[in-house]
PDB file of C-alpha atoms in Angstrom:
ATOM      1  CA  ASP A 229       0.275   0.043   0.208  1.00  0.00           C
ATOM      2  CA  ALA A 230       1.957   3.354  -1.094  1.00  0.00           C
ATOM      3  CA  GLY A 231      -0.619   5.324   1.191  1.00  0.00           C
ATOM      4  CA  VAL A 232      -1.756   8.879   0.072  1.00  0.00           C
ATOM      5  CA  ILE A 233       0.415   9.991  -2.880  1.00  0.00           C
ATOM      6  CA  GLN A 234       0.901  14.253  -3.084  1.00  0.00           C
ATOM      7  CA  SER A 235       2.966  15.870  -5.380  1.00  0.00           C
ATOM      8  CA  PRO A 236       4.762  18.420  -5.242  1.00  0.00           C
ATOM      9  CA  ARG A 237       6.547  17.646  -2.071  1.00  0.00           C
ATOM     10  CA  HIS A 238       7.964  21.499  -2.308  1.00  0.00           C
ATOM     11  CA  GLU A 239       6.624  24.549  -4.508  1.00  0.00           C
ATOM     12  CA  VAL A 240       8.487  28.137  -4.446  1.00  0.00           C
ATOM     13  CA  THR A 241       6.656  30.719  -6.228  1.00  0.00           C
ATOM     14  CA  GLU A 242       6.251  33.905  -7.357  1.00  0.00           C
ATOM     15  CA  MET A 243       3.049  36.112  -6.086  1.00  0.00           C
ATOM     16  CA  GLY A 244       0.177  36.188  -8.542  1.00  0.00           C
ATOM     17  CA  GLN A 245       1.850  32.986 -10.464  1.00  0.00           C
ATOM     18  CA  GLU A 246      -0.700  29.343 -10.155  1.00  0.00           C
ATOM     19  CA  VAL A 247      -0.372  26.604  -8.698  1.00  0.00           C
ATOM     20  CA  THR A 248      -1.653  23.037  -8.544  1.00  0.00           C
ATOM     21  CA  LEU A 249      -1.477  20.418  -6.206  1.00  0.00           C
ATOM     22  CA  ARG A 250      -1.896  17.182  -7.002  1.00  0.00           C
ATOM     23  CA  CYS A 251      -3.045  14.269  -4.690  1.00  0.00           C
ATOM     24  CA  LYS A 252      -3.704  10.591  -5.371  1.00  0.00           C
ATOM     25  CA  PRO A 253      -5.440   8.620  -2.480  1.00  0.00           C
ATOM     26  CA  ILE A 254      -5.252   5.200  -1.483  1.00  0.00           C
ATOM     27  CA  SER A 255      -7.018   2.843  -3.582  1.00  0.00           C
ATOM     28  CA  GLY A 256     -10.564   2.147  -2.697  1.00  0.00           C
ATOM     29  CA  HIS A 257     -10.943   4.839  -0.891  1.00  0.00           C
ATOM     30  CA  ASN A 258     -14.005   6.839  -1.024  1.00  0.00           C
ATOM     31  CA  SER A 259     -13.227  10.108   0.797  1.00  0.00           C
ATOM     32  CA  LEU A 260     -10.781  13.064   0.246  1.00  0.00           C
ATOM     33  CA  PHE A 261      -9.989  16.126   2.088  1.00  0.00           C
ATOM     34  CA  TRP A 262      -7.666  19.201   1.808  1.00  0.00           C
ATOM     35  CA  TYR A 263      -6.006  20.686   4.469  1.00  0.00           C
ATOM     36  CA  ARG A 264      -4.258  23.627   4.878  1.00  0.00           C
ATOM     37  CA  GLN A 265      -1.510  24.078   8.164  1.00  0.00           C
ATOM     38  CA  THR A 266      -0.154  26.425   9.442  1.00  0.00           C
ATOM     39  CA  MET A 267       1.662  27.641  13.041  1.00  0.00           C
ATOM     40  CA  MET A 268      -1.142  30.590  13.432  1.00  0.00           C
ATOM     41  CA  ARG A 269      -4.118  28.760  12.333  1.00  0.00           C
ATOM     42  CA  GLY A 270      -3.041  25.211  12.877  1.00  0.00           C
ATOM     43  CA  LEU A 271      -4.815  22.438  10.450  1.00  0.00           C
ATOM     44  CA  GLU A 272      -7.855  23.774   8.174  1.00  0.00           C
ATOM     45  CA  LEU A 273     -10.448  22.097   6.155  1.00  0.00           C
ATOM     46  CA  LEU A 274     -10.698  23.345   3.338  1.00  0.00           C
ATOM     47  CA  ILE A 275     -12.498  20.931   0.860  1.00  0.00           C
ATOM     48  CA  TYR A 276     -14.150  16.877   1.419  1.00  0.00           C
ATOM     49  CA  PHE A 277     -14.882  15.111  -1.148  1.00  0.00           C
ATOM     50  CA  ASN A 278     -17.238  11.744  -1.248  1.00  0.00           C
ATOM     51  CA  ASN A 279     -17.706   9.780  -4.239  1.00  0.00           C
ATOM     52  CA  ASN A 280     -15.702  12.380  -6.302  1.00  0.00           C
ATOM     53  CA  VAL A 281     -18.748  14.740  -5.629  1.00  0.00           C
ATOM     54  CA  PRO A 282     -17.764  18.195  -3.181  1.00  0.00           C
ATOM     55  CA  ILE A 283     -19.613  17.608  -0.044  1.00  0.00           C
ATOM     56  CA  ASP A 284     -18.211  20.585   1.983  1.00  0.00           C
ATOM     57  CA  ASP A 285     -15.977  23.150   0.343  1.00  0.00           C
ATOM     58  CA  SER A 286     -16.929  25.917   3.133  1.00  0.00           C
ATOM     59  CA  GLY A 287     -13.358  26.140   4.150  1.00  0.00           C
ATOM     60  CA  MET A 288     -11.941  27.168   1.091  1.00  0.00           C
ATOM     61  CA  PRO A 289     -11.012  30.483   1.286  1.00  0.00           C
ATOM     62  CA  GLU A 290     -11.910  32.383  -1.485  1.00  0.00           C
ATOM     63  CA  ASP A 291     -12.453  32.581  -5.299  1.00  0.00           C
ATOM     64  CA  ARG A 292      -8.673  31.920  -5.450  1.00  0.00           C
ATOM     65  CA  PHE A 293      -8.778  28.586  -4.337  1.00  0.00           C
ATOM     66  CA  SER A 294     -10.308  25.375  -6.435  1.00  0.00           C
ATOM     67  CA  ALA A 295     -10.177  22.083  -6.263  1.00  0.00           C
ATOM     68  CA  LYS A 296     -11.413  19.284  -8.259  1.00  0.00           C
ATOM     69  CA  MET A 297     -11.798  15.684  -8.358  1.00  0.00           C
ATOM     70  CA  PRO A 298     -12.665  13.892 -11.826  1.00  0.00           C
ATOM     71  CA  ASN A 299     -12.015  10.628 -10.876  1.00  0.00           C
ATOM     72  CA  ALA A 300     -11.592   8.359  -7.453  1.00  0.00           C
ATOM     73  CA  SER A 301      -7.595   8.496  -7.892  1.00  0.00           C
ATOM     74  CA  PHE A 302      -6.643  11.918  -8.073  1.00  0.00           C
ATOM     75  CA  SER A 303      -7.437  15.011  -6.985  1.00  0.00           C
ATOM     76  CA  THR A 304      -5.878  18.477  -7.659  1.00  0.00           C
ATOM     77  CA  LEU A 305      -6.097  21.849  -5.690  1.00  0.00           C
ATOM     78  CA  LYS A 306      -5.302  25.018  -7.631  1.00  0.00           C
ATOM     79  CA  ILE A 307      -4.654  28.599  -6.268  1.00  0.00           C
ATOM     80  CA  GLN A 308      -4.683  31.560  -8.843  1.00  0.00           C
ATOM     81  CA  PRO A 309      -3.456  34.165  -8.164  1.00  0.00           C
ATOM     82  CA  SER A 310      -1.300  32.700  -5.531  1.00  0.00           C
ATOM     83  CA  GLU A 311      -0.343  35.256  -2.723  1.00  0.00           C
ATOM     84  CA  PRO A 312       2.173  34.967   0.288  1.00  0.00           C
ATOM     85  CA  ARG A 313      -0.578  34.663   2.734  1.00  0.00           C
ATOM     86  CA  ASP A 314      -1.183  31.504   0.568  1.00  0.00           C
ATOM     87  CA  SER A 315       2.100  29.880   2.238  1.00  0.00           C
ATOM     88  CA  ALA A 316       1.498  26.850   4.558  1.00  0.00           C
ATOM     89  CA  VAL A 317       1.562  22.767   4.085  1.00  0.00           C
ATOM     90  CA  TYR A 318      -1.033  21.716   1.723  1.00  0.00           C
ATOM     91  CA  PHE A 319      -1.942  18.353   3.095  1.00  0.00           C
ATOM     92  CA  CYS A 320      -4.622  15.427   1.420  1.00  0.00           C
ATOM     93  CA  ALA A 321      -6.219  12.479   3.438  1.00  0.00           C
ATOM     94  CA  SER A 322      -7.983  10.086   2.004  1.00  0.00           C
ATOM     95  CA  SER A 323     -10.868   7.892   3.987  1.00  0.00           C
ATOM     96  CA  PHE A 324     -13.175   5.199   3.181  1.00  0.00           C
ATOM     97  CA  ARG A 325     -16.202   6.344   4.589  1.00  0.00           C
ATOM     98  CA  LEU A 326     -19.123   3.436   5.434  1.00  0.00           C
ATOM     99  CA  ALA A 327     -20.965   3.312   8.547  1.00  0.00           C
ATOM    100  CA  ASP A 328     -18.062   4.021  11.409  1.00  0.00           C
ATOM    101  CA  GLN A 329     -15.194   3.599   9.430  1.00  0.00           C
ATOM    102  CA  GLU A 330     -13.701   7.309   8.971  1.00  0.00           C
ATOM    103  CA  THR A 331     -10.391   7.119  10.011  1.00  0.00           C
ATOM    104  CA  GLN A 332      -7.922   9.663   7.280  1.00  0.00           C
ATOM    105  CA  TYR A 333      -4.722   8.365   6.446  1.00  0.00           C
ATOM    106  CA  PHE A 334      -2.655  11.771   5.614  1.00  0.00           C
ATOM    107  CA  GLY A 335      -0.422  12.233   2.553  1.00  0.00           C
ATOM    108  CA  PRO A 336       3.285  13.790   3.148  1.00  0.00           C
ATOM    109  CA  GLY A 337       2.019  17.386   1.920  1.00  0.00           C
ATOM    110  CA  THR A 338       3.332  19.647  -0.415  1.00  0.00           C
ATOM    111  CA  ARG A 339       5.081  22.869   1.521  1.00  0.00           C
ATOM    112  CA  LEU A 340       4.509  25.865  -0.502  1.00  0.00           C
ATOM    113  CA  LEU A 341       5.940  29.772  -0.263  1.00  0.00           C
ATOM    114  CA  VAL A 342       4.927  31.917  -2.592  1.00  0.00           C
ATOM    115  CA  LEU A 343       7.160  34.879  -2.804  1.00  0.00           C
TER     116      LEU A 343
ATOM    117  CA  GLY B 391     -20.555  23.734  13.966  1.00  0.00           C
ATOM    118  CA  GLU B 392     -18.289  21.940  16.492  1.00  0.00           C
ATOM    119  CA  ASN B 393     -15.951  23.383  18.306  1.00  0.00           C
ATOM    120  CA  VAL B 394     -12.737  21.298  19.881  1.00  0.00           C
ATOM    121  CA  GLU B 395     -10.665  22.937  22.354  1.00  0.00           C
ATOM    122  CA  GLN B 396      -7.051  21.040  23.285  1.00  0.00           C
ATOM    123  CA  HIS B 397      -4.648  21.848  26.216  1.00  0.00           C
ATOM    124  CA  PRO B 398      -2.067  22.562  27.050  1.00  0.00           C
ATOM    125  CA  SER B 399      -0.434  23.648  24.247  1.00  0.00           C
ATOM    126  CA  THR B 400       2.982  22.897  25.470  1.00  0.00           C
ATOM    127  CA  LEU B 401       3.884  19.746  27.753  1.00  0.00           C
ATOM    128  CA  SER B 402       7.325  19.399  28.768  1.00  0.00           C
ATOM    129  CA  VAL B 403       8.209  15.894  30.619  1.00  0.00           C
ATOM    130  CA  GLN B 404      10.832  13.963  31.721  1.00  0.00           C
ATOM    131  CA  GLU B 405      11.784  10.815  30.182  1.00  0.00           C
ATOM    132  CA  GLY B 406       9.584   7.876  31.710  1.00  0.00           C
ATOM    133  CA  ASP B 407       6.876  10.220  33.157  1.00  0.00           C
ATOM    134  CA  SER B 408       3.357  10.024  31.844  1.00  0.00           C
ATOM    135  CA  ALA B 409       2.034  12.849  30.001  1.00  0.00           C
ATOM    136  CA  VAL B 410      -2.065  14.192  29.628  1.00  0.00           C
ATOM    137  CA  ILE B 411      -3.709  15.955  27.005  1.00  0.00           C
ATOM    138  CA  LYS B 412      -7.256  17.172  27.385  1.00  0.00           C
ATOM    139  CA  CYS B 413      -9.595  18.099  24.681  1.00  0.00           C
ATOM    140  CA  THR B 414     -13.386  19.156  24.815  1.00  0.00           C
ATOM    141  CA  TYR B 415     -16.151  19.487  22.167  1.00  0.00           C
ATOM    142  CA  SER B 416     -18.943  21.253  22.217  1.00  0.00           C
ATOM    143  CA  ASP B 417     -21.503  18.966  19.924  1.00  0.00           C
ATOM    144  CA  SER B 418     -22.904  16.030  22.055  1.00  0.00           C
ATOM    145  CA  ALA B 419     -23.471  14.482  18.605  1.00  0.00           C
ATOM    146  CA  SER B 420     -19.972  14.097  18.191  1.00  0.00           C
ATOM    147  CA  ASN B 421     -19.301  10.254  18.423  1.00  0.00           C
ATOM    148  CA  TYR B 422     -16.203   9.659  16.690  1.00  0.00           C
ATOM    149  CA  PHE B 423     -12.366  10.937  18.993  1.00  0.00           C
ATOM    150  CA  PRO B 424      -9.369  10.205  17.095  1.00  0.00           C
ATOM    151  CA  TRP B 425      -5.918  11.266  18.243  1.00  0.00           C
ATOM    152  CA  TYR B 426      -3.044  12.303  15.698  1.00  0.00           C
ATOM    153  CA  LYS B 427       0.754  12.280  16.393  1.00  0.00           C
ATOM    154  CA  GLN B 428       3.060  14.853  13.879  1.00  0.00           C
ATOM    155  CA  GLU B 429       6.632  14.410  14.068  1.00  0.00           C
ATOM    156  CA  LEU B 430       8.387  17.649  13.024  1.00  0.00           C
ATOM    157  CA  GLY B 431       8.381  18.276   9.072  1.00  0.00           C
ATOM    158  CA  LYS B 432       5.887  14.885   9.095  1.00  0.00           C
ATOM    159  CA  ARG B 433       2.662  14.269   8.138  1.00  0.00           C
ATOM    160  CA  PRO B 434      -0.256  13.398  10.818  1.00  0.00           C
ATOM    161  CA  GLN B 435      -0.618  10.104  11.581  1.00  0.00           C
ATOM    162  CA  LEU B 436      -3.376   8.432  13.832  1.00  0.00           C
ATOM    163  CA  ILE B 437      -2.276   6.828  16.547  1.00  0.00           C
ATOM    164  CA  ILE B 438      -5.387   6.034  18.881  1.00  0.00           C
ATOM    165  CA  ASP B 439      -9.299   6.041  18.250  1.00  0.00           C
ATOM    166  CA  ILE B 440     -12.236   5.966  20.279  1.00  0.00           C
ATOM    167  CA  ARG B 441     -16.083   5.817  19.999  1.00  0.00           C
ATOM    168  CA  SER B 442     -18.430   7.026  21.542  1.00  0.00           C
ATOM    169  CA  ASN B 443     -20.146   3.587  23.094  1.00  0.00           C
ATOM    170  CA  VAL B 444     -16.738   2.975  24.517  1.00  0.00           C
ATOM    171  CA  GLY B 445     -15.119   4.881  27.836  1.00  0.00           C
ATOM    172  CA  GLU B 446     -11.434   3.791  27.343  1.00  0.00           C
ATOM    173  CA  LYS B 447      -9.039   2.639  25.134  1.00  0.00           C
ATOM    174  CA  LYS B 448      -5.744   1.002  25.419  1.00  0.00           C
ATOM    175  CA  ASP B 449      -2.533   0.239  23.066  1.00  0.00           C
ATOM    176  CA  GLN B 450       0.552  -0.207  25.168  1.00  0.00           C
ATOM    177  CA  ARG B 451       1.811   3.110  26.849  1.00  0.00           C
ATOM    178  CA  ILE B 452      -1.020   4.888  24.714  1.00  0.00           C
ATOM    179  CA  ALA B 453      -4.732   5.106  26.519  1.00  0.00           C
ATOM    180  CA  VAL B 454      -7.513   7.519  25.723  1.00  0.00           C
ATOM    181  CA  THR B 455     -10.524   7.689  28.263  1.00  0.00           C
ATOM    182  CA  LEU B 456     -14.123   9.428  27.394  1.00  0.00           C
ATOM    183  CA  ASN B 457     -16.042  11.385  29.494  1.00  0.00           C
ATOM    184  CA  LYS B 458     -19.497  11.835  27.241  1.00  0.00           C
ATOM    185  CA  THR B 459     -21.292  13.246  29.748  1.00  0.00           C
ATOM    186  CA  ALA B 460     -18.647  16.562  30.437  1.00  0.00           C
ATOM    187  CA  LYS B 461     -17.685  15.922  26.370  1.00  0.00           C
ATOM    188  CA  HIS B 462     -14.184  15.706  27.181  1.00  0.00           C
ATOM    189  CA  PHE B 463     -11.794  12.884  25.613  1.00  0.00           C
ATOM    190  CA  SER B 464      -8.092  12.472  26.777  1.00  0.00           C
ATOM    191  CA  LEU B 465      -4.519  10.917  25.790  1.00  0.00           C
ATOM    192  CA  HIS B 466      -2.883   9.359  28.329  1.00  0.00           C
ATOM    193  CA  ILE B 467       0.863   8.376  27.574  1.00  0.00           C
ATOM    194  CA  THR B 468       2.899   6.650  30.027  1.00  0.00           C
ATOM    195  CA  GLU B 469       6.902   5.936  30.208  1.00  0.00           C
ATOM    196  CA  THR B 470       7.370   8.622  27.992  1.00  0.00           C
ATOM    197  CA  GLN B 471      10.004   8.284  25.565  1.00  0.00           C
ATOM    198  CA  PRO B 472      12.257  11.015  24.131  1.00  0.00           C
ATOM    199  CA  GLU B 473      10.630   9.547  20.282  1.00  0.00           C
ATOM    200  CA  ASP B 474       7.040  10.454  21.942  1.00  0.00           C
ATOM    201  CA  SER B 475       7.960  14.528  21.341  1.00  0.00           C
ATOM    202  CA  ALA B 476       5.556  15.459  18.473  1.00  0.00           C
ATOM    203  CA  VAL B 477       2.948  17.939  18.217  1.00  0.00           C
ATOM    204  CA  TYR B 478      -0.191  15.828  19.207  1.00  0.00           C
ATOM    205  CA  PHE B 479      -3.850  16.770  17.998  1.00  0.00           C
ATOM    206  CA  CYS B 480      -7.203  15.671  18.771  1.00  0.00           C
ATOM    207  CA  ALA B 481     -10.225  15.554  16.862  1.00  0.00           C
ATOM    208  CA  ALA B 482     -13.938  15.198  16.904  1.00  0.00           C
ATOM    209  CA  SER B 483     -16.394  14.198  14.468  1.00  0.00           C
ATOM    210  CA  MET B 484     -20.306  13.415  14.125  1.00  0.00           C
ATOM    211  CA  GLY B 485     -19.684  10.285  11.543  1.00  0.00           C
ATOM    212  CA  GLY B 486     -21.948  10.438   8.458  1.00  0.00           C
ATOM    213  CA  TYR B 487     -21.251  12.820   5.966  1.00  0.00           C
ATOM    214  CA  SER B 488     -19.701  15.097   8.728  1.00  0.00           C
ATOM    215  CA  THR B 489     -15.678  15.816   9.222  1.00  0.00           C
ATOM    216  CA  LEU B 490     -13.151  15.954  11.883  1.00  0.00           C
ATOM    217  CA  THR B 491     -12.768  19.288  13.761  1.00  0.00           C
ATOM    218  CA  PHE B 492      -8.997  19.156  15.191  1.00  0.00           C
ATOM    219  CA  GLY B 493      -8.113  20.877  18.337  1.00  0.00           C
ATOM    220  CA  LYS B 494      -4.774  23.007  17.925  1.00  0.00           C
ATOM    221  CA  GLY B 495      -2.403  20.752  19.058  1.00  0.00           C
ATOM    222  CA  THR B 496       0.024  20.070  21.754  1.00  0.00           C
ATOM    223  CA  MET B 497       3.486  20.532  21.585  1.00  0.00           C
ATOM    224  CA  LEU B 498       5.043  17.393  23.729  1.00  0.00           C
ATOM    225  CA  LEU B 499       8.776  17.385  24.485  1.00  0.00           C
ATOM    226  CA  VAL B 500      10.344  15.126  26.454  1.00  0.00           C
ATOM    227  CA  SER B 501      13.657  15.369  27.886  1.00  0.00           C
ATOM    228  CA  PRO B 502      16.298  12.324  28.464  1.00  0.00           C
TER     229      PRO B 502
END
């Protein structure tokens, strides 16, 4: 089991540029979560998909952020245009949501620095 | 929505001592309470979880207790070791399509 895979692991970009983060969930999992982690705000849920459908995007900070899940094995989080305050570690997590099964498994994260 | 408060924010102990981290939650409908450990520069990893139909759960040196009436749950680590040093997060969920609400984290430092 390869676990949740994220790419890139590190991203340095300039303000105004588009950033795309990628995630491959654990095979067979039907729920996918995007989180943002900063020292000031802790671990924040940005968006949650179930069976490839966005269920809760209330955590998406603003229209500059968008997320897609075109199939069960791939998701993207896009920031356009990026700003320095978007600098953070972005985690993708997946779980198999059935009855009481809710354990989330996190990917290694993408460290984003916007200059 | 759910609100999870976690205390303390930092905890320093000597190797071999016990460590206790406490969390409170606001929504009595929450029924799943996991704890995650995050080492520096690494991903959060589940170390133990408990459901509302159980009052206590143990796994070697780690235990979690749940008080549904008071709406609080705690992580207990006995015989702490330097490798236990990390940030620990508690979380709560109401199940169904609800998501995890995380506490702000506790930085545990175990000194040799």
